[in-house]
mmCIF file of C-alpha atoms in Angstrom:
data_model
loop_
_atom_site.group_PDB
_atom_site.id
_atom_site.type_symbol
_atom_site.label_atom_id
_atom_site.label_comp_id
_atom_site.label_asym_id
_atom_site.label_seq_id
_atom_site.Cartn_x
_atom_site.Cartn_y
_atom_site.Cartn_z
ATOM 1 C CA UNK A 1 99.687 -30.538 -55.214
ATOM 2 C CA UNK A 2 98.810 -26.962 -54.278
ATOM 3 C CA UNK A 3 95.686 -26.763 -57.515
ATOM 4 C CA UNK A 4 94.645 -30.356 -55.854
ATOM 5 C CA UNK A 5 94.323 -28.716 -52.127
ATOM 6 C CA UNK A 6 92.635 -25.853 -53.674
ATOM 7 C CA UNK A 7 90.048 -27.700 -55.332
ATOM 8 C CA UNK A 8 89.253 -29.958 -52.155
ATOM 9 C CA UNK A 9 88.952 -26.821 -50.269
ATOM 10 C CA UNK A 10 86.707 -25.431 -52.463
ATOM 11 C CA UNK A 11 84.789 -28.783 -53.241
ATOM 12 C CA UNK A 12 84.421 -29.236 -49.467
ATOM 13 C CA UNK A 13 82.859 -25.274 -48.863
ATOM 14 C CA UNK A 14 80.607 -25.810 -52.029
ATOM 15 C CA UNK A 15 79.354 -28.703 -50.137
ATOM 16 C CA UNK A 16 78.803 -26.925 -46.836
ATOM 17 C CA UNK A 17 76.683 -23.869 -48.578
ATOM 18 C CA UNK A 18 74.539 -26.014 -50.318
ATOM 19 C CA UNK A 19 73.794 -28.290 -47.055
ATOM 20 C CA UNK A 20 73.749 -24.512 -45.298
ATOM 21 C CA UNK A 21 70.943 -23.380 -47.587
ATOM 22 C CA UNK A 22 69.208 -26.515 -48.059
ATOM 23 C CA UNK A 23 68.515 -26.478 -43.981
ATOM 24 C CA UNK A 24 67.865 -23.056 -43.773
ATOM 25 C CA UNK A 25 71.425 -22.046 -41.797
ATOM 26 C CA UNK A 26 72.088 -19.038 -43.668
ATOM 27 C CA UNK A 27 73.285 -16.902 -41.340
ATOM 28 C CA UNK A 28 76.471 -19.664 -40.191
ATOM 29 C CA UNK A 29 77.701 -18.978 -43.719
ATOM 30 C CA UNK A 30 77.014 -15.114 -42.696
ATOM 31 C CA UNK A 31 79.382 -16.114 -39.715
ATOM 32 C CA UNK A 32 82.338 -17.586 -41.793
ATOM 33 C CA UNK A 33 82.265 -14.488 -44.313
ATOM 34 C CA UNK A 34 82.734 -12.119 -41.505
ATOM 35 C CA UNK A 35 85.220 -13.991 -40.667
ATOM 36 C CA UNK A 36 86.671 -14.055 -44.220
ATOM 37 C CA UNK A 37 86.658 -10.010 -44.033
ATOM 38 C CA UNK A 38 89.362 -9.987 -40.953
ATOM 39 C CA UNK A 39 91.098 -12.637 -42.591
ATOM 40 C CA UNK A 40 91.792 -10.368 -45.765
ATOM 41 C CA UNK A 41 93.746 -7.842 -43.761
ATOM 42 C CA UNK A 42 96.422 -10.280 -43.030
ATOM 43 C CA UNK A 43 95.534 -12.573 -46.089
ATOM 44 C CA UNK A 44 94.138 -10.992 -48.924
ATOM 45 C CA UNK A 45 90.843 -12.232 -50.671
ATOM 46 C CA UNK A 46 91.542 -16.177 -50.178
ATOM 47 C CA UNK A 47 87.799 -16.171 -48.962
ATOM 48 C CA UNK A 48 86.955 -15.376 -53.347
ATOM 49 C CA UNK A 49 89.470 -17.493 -54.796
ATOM 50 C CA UNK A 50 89.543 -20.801 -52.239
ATOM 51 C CA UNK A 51 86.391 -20.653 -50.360
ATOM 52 C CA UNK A 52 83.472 -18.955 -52.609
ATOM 53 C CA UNK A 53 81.048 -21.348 -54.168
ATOM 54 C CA UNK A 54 80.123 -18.566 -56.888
ATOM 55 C CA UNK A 55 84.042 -18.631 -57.491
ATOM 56 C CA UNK A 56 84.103 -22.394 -57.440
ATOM 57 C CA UNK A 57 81.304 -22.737 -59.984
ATOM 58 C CA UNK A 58 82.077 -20.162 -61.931
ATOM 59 C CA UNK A 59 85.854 -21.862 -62.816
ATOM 60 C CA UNK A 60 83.942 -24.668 -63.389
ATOM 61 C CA UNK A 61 81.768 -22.919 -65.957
ATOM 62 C CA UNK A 62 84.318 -21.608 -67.505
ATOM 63 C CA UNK A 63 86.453 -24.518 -67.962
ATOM 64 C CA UNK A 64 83.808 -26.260 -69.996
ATOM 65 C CA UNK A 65 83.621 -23.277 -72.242
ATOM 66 C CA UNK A 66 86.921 -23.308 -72.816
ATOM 67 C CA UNK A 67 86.955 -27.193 -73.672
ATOM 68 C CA UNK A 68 83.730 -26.550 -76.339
ATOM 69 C CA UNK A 69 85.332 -23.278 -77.150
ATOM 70 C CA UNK A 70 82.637 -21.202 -75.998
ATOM 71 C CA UNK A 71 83.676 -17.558 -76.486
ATOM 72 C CA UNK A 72 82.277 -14.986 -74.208
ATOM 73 C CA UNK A 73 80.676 -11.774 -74.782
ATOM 74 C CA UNK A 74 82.895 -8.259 -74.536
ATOM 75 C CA UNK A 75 81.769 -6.604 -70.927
ATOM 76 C CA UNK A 76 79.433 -3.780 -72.036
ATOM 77 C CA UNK A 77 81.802 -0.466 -70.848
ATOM 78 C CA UNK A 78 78.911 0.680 -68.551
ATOM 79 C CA UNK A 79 79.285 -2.062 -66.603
ATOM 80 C CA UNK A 80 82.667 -1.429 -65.890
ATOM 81 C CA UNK A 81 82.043 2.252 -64.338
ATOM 82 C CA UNK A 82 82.802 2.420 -60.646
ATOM 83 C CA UNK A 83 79.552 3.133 -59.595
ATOM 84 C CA UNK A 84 77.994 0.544 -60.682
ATOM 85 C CA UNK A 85 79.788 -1.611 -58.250
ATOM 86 C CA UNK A 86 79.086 0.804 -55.663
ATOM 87 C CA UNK A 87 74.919 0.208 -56.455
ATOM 88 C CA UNK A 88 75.330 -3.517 -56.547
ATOM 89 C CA UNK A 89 76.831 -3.220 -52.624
ATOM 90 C CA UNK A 90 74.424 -1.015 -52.029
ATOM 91 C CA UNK A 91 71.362 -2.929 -53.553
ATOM 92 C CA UNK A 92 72.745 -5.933 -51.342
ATOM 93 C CA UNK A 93 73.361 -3.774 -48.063
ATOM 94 C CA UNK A 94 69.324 -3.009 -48.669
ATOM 95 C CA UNK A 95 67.942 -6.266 -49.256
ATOM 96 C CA UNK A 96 69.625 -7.498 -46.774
ATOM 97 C CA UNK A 97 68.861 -4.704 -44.125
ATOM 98 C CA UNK A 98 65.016 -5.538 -45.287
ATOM 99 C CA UNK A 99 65.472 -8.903 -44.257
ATOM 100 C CA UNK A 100 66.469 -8.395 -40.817
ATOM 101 C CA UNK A 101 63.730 -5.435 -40.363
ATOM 102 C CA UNK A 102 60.852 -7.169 -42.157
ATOM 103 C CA UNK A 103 61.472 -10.601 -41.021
ATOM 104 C CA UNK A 104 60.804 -11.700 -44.438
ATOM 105 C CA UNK A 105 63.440 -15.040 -45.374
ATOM 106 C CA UNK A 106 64.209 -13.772 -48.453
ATOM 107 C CA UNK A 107 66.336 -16.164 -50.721
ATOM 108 C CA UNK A 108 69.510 -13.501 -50.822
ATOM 109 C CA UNK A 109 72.544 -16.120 -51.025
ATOM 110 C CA UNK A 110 70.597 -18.321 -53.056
ATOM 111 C CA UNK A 111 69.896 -15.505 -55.589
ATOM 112 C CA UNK A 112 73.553 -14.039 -55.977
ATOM 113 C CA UNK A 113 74.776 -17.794 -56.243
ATOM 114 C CA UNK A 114 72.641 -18.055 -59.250
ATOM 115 C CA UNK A 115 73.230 -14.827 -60.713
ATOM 116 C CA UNK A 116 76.817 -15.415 -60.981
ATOM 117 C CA UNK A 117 76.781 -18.529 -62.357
ATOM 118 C CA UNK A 118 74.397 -16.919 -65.198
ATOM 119 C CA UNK A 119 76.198 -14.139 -66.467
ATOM 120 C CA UNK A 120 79.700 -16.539 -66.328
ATOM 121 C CA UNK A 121 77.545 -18.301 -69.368
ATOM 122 C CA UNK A 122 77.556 -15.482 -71.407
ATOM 123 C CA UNK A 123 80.414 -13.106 -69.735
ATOM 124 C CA UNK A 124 84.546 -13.465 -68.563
ATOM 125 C CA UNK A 125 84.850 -13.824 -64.871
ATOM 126 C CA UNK A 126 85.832 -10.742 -64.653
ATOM 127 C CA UNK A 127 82.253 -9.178 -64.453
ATOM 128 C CA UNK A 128 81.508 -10.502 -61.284
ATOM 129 C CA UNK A 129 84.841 -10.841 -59.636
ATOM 130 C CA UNK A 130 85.184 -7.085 -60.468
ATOM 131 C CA UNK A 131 82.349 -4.888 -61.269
ATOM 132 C CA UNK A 132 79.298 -7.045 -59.474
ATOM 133 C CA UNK A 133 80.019 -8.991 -56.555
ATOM 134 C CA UNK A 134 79.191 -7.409 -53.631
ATOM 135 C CA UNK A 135 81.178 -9.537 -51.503
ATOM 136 C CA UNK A 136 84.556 -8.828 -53.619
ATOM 137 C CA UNK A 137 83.844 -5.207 -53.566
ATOM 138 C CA UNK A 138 83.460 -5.481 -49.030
ATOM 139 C CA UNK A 139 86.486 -7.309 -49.121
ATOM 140 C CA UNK A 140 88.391 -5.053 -51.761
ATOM 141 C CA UNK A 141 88.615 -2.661 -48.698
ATOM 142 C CA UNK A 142 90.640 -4.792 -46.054
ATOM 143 C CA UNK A 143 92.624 -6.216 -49.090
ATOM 144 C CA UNK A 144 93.974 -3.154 -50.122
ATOM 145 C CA UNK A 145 95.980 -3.328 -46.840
ATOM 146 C CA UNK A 146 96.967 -7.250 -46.800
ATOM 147 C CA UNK A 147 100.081 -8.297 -45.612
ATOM 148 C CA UNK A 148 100.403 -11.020 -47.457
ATOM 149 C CA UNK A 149 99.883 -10.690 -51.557
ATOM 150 C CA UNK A 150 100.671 -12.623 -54.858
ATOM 151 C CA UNK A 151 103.865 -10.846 -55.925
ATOM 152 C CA UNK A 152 105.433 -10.720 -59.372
ATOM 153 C CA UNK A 153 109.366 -10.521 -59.054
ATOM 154 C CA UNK A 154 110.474 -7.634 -61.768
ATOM 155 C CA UNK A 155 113.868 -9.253 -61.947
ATOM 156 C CA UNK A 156 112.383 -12.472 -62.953
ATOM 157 C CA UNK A 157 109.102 -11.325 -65.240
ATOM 158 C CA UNK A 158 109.879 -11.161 -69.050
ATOM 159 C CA UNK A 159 107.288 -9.104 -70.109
ATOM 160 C CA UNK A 160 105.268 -12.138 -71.622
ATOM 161 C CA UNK A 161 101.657 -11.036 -70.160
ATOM 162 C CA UNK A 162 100.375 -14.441 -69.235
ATOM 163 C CA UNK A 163 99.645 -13.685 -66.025
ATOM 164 C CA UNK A 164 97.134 -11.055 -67.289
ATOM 165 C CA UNK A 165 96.404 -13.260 -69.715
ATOM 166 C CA UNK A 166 94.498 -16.206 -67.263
ATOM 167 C CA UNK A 167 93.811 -13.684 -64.576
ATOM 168 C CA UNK A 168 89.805 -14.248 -64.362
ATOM 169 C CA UNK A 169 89.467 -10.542 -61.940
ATOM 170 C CA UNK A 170 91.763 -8.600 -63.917
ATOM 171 C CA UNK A 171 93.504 -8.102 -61.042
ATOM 172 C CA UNK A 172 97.142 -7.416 -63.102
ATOM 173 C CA UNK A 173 97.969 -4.439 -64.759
ATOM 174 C CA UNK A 174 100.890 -3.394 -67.127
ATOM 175 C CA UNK A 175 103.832 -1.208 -65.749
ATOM 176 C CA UNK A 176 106.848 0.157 -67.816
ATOM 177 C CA UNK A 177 109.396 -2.763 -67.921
ATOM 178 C CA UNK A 178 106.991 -5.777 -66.325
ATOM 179 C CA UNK A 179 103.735 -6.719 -64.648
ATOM 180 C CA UNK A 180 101.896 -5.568 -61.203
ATOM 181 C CA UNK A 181 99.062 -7.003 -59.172
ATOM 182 C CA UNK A 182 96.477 -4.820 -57.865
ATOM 183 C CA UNK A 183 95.917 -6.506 -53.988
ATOM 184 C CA UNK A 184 92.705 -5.147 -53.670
ATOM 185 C CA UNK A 185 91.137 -7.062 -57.100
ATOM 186 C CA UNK A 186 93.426 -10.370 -56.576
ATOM 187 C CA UNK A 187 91.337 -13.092 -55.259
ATOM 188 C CA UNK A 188 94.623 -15.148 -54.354
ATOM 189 C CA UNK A 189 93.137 -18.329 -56.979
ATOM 190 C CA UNK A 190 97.134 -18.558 -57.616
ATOM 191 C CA UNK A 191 96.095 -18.842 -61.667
ATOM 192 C CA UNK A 192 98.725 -16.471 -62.629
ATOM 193 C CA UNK A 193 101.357 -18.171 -60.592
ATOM 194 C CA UNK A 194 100.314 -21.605 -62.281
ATOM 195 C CA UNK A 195 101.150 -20.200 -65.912
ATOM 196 C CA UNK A 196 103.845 -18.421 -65.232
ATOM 197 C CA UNK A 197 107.123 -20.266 -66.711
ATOM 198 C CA UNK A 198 109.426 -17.401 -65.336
ATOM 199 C CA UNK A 199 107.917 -18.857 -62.069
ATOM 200 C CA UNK A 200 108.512 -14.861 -61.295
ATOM 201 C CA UNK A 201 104.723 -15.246 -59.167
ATOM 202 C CA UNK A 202 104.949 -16.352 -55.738
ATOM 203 C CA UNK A 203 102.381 -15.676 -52.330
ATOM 204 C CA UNK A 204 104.497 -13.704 -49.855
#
């Protein structure tokens, strides 16, 4: 029941960018992602994982890859160097400060919808959700103080390293005796709660 709400929701706000673009509204969508950024202190990143339409096409992507069994290529381990997420926020931060000083309508939504979509073809998730969305690395910042956060019970995890396993942002990480989620990388999609058979992940 909860995957089948998720999917409306994110049906329904895939639905509302495109019809946002198409009319040339970009700046409502501008609206409801500032709102999404005080919404992550108290909820954590449910804007990335239950209303972004990158997100929402990029699952999509990757389910059909997984049903042709499409593998994807290793992350080069340049990409994955802090600063590079640092220059993609701040290539964004510039475009779209040129925008409001020039004037010029430049196609900046538009463009980071499609280049998502692209490298999910060829790339994991976790590319975007963690190294090269700009939006994920704004909203990394109010996450890291969420009050509510997918939580992994210790008493209840056995070690199995599922949850890793489907997380498309990498967002868990290995501790001594069980597994941890990093708040600030989790975009609350509720994937590693779905495959856990412990049922040891829960959204408190």
């Amino acid at each position: 029941m909860k995957k089948t709400v998720q999917i409306i929701l994110q049906v329904l706000f895939l639905a509302l960018f495109i019809f946002l673009i198409v009319n040339g509204k970009v700046q409502v969508w501008m609206g409801l992602f500032v709102a999404a950024i005080l919404s992550t202190f108290l909820l954590g990143r449910v804007y990335c994982g239950w209303v972004c339409p990158i997100n929402t096409v990029m699952r999509a992507v990757t389910w059909v890859k997984r049903k042709l069994h499409i593998k994807s290529f290793k992350i080069p381990a340049w990409l994955t160097k802090p600063f590079i997420r640092f220059l993609a926020l701040g290539l964004f931060i510039a475009v779209f400060i040129f925008t409001i000083v020039s004037g010029k309508k430049l196609p900046v939504l538009p463009a980071l919808f499609g280049i998502g979509i692209i490298l999910t073809l060829f790339f994991p998730e976790e590319l975007w959700h963690r190294y090269l969305c700009p939006y994920g690395t704004i909203l990394s910042i109010p996450a890291r103080k969420s009050k509510h956060i997918m939580t992994i019970e210790p008493d209840l995890c056995n070690s199995c390293g599922m949850c890793k396993r489907v997380c498309p942002a990498a967002a868990v990480e290995k501790e001594q005796f069980h597994y941890n989620i990093m708040k600030n990388d989790c975009i609350v999609c509720m994937e590693c709660s779905e495959a856990c058979k412990q049922e040891a992940i829960s959204y408190k």
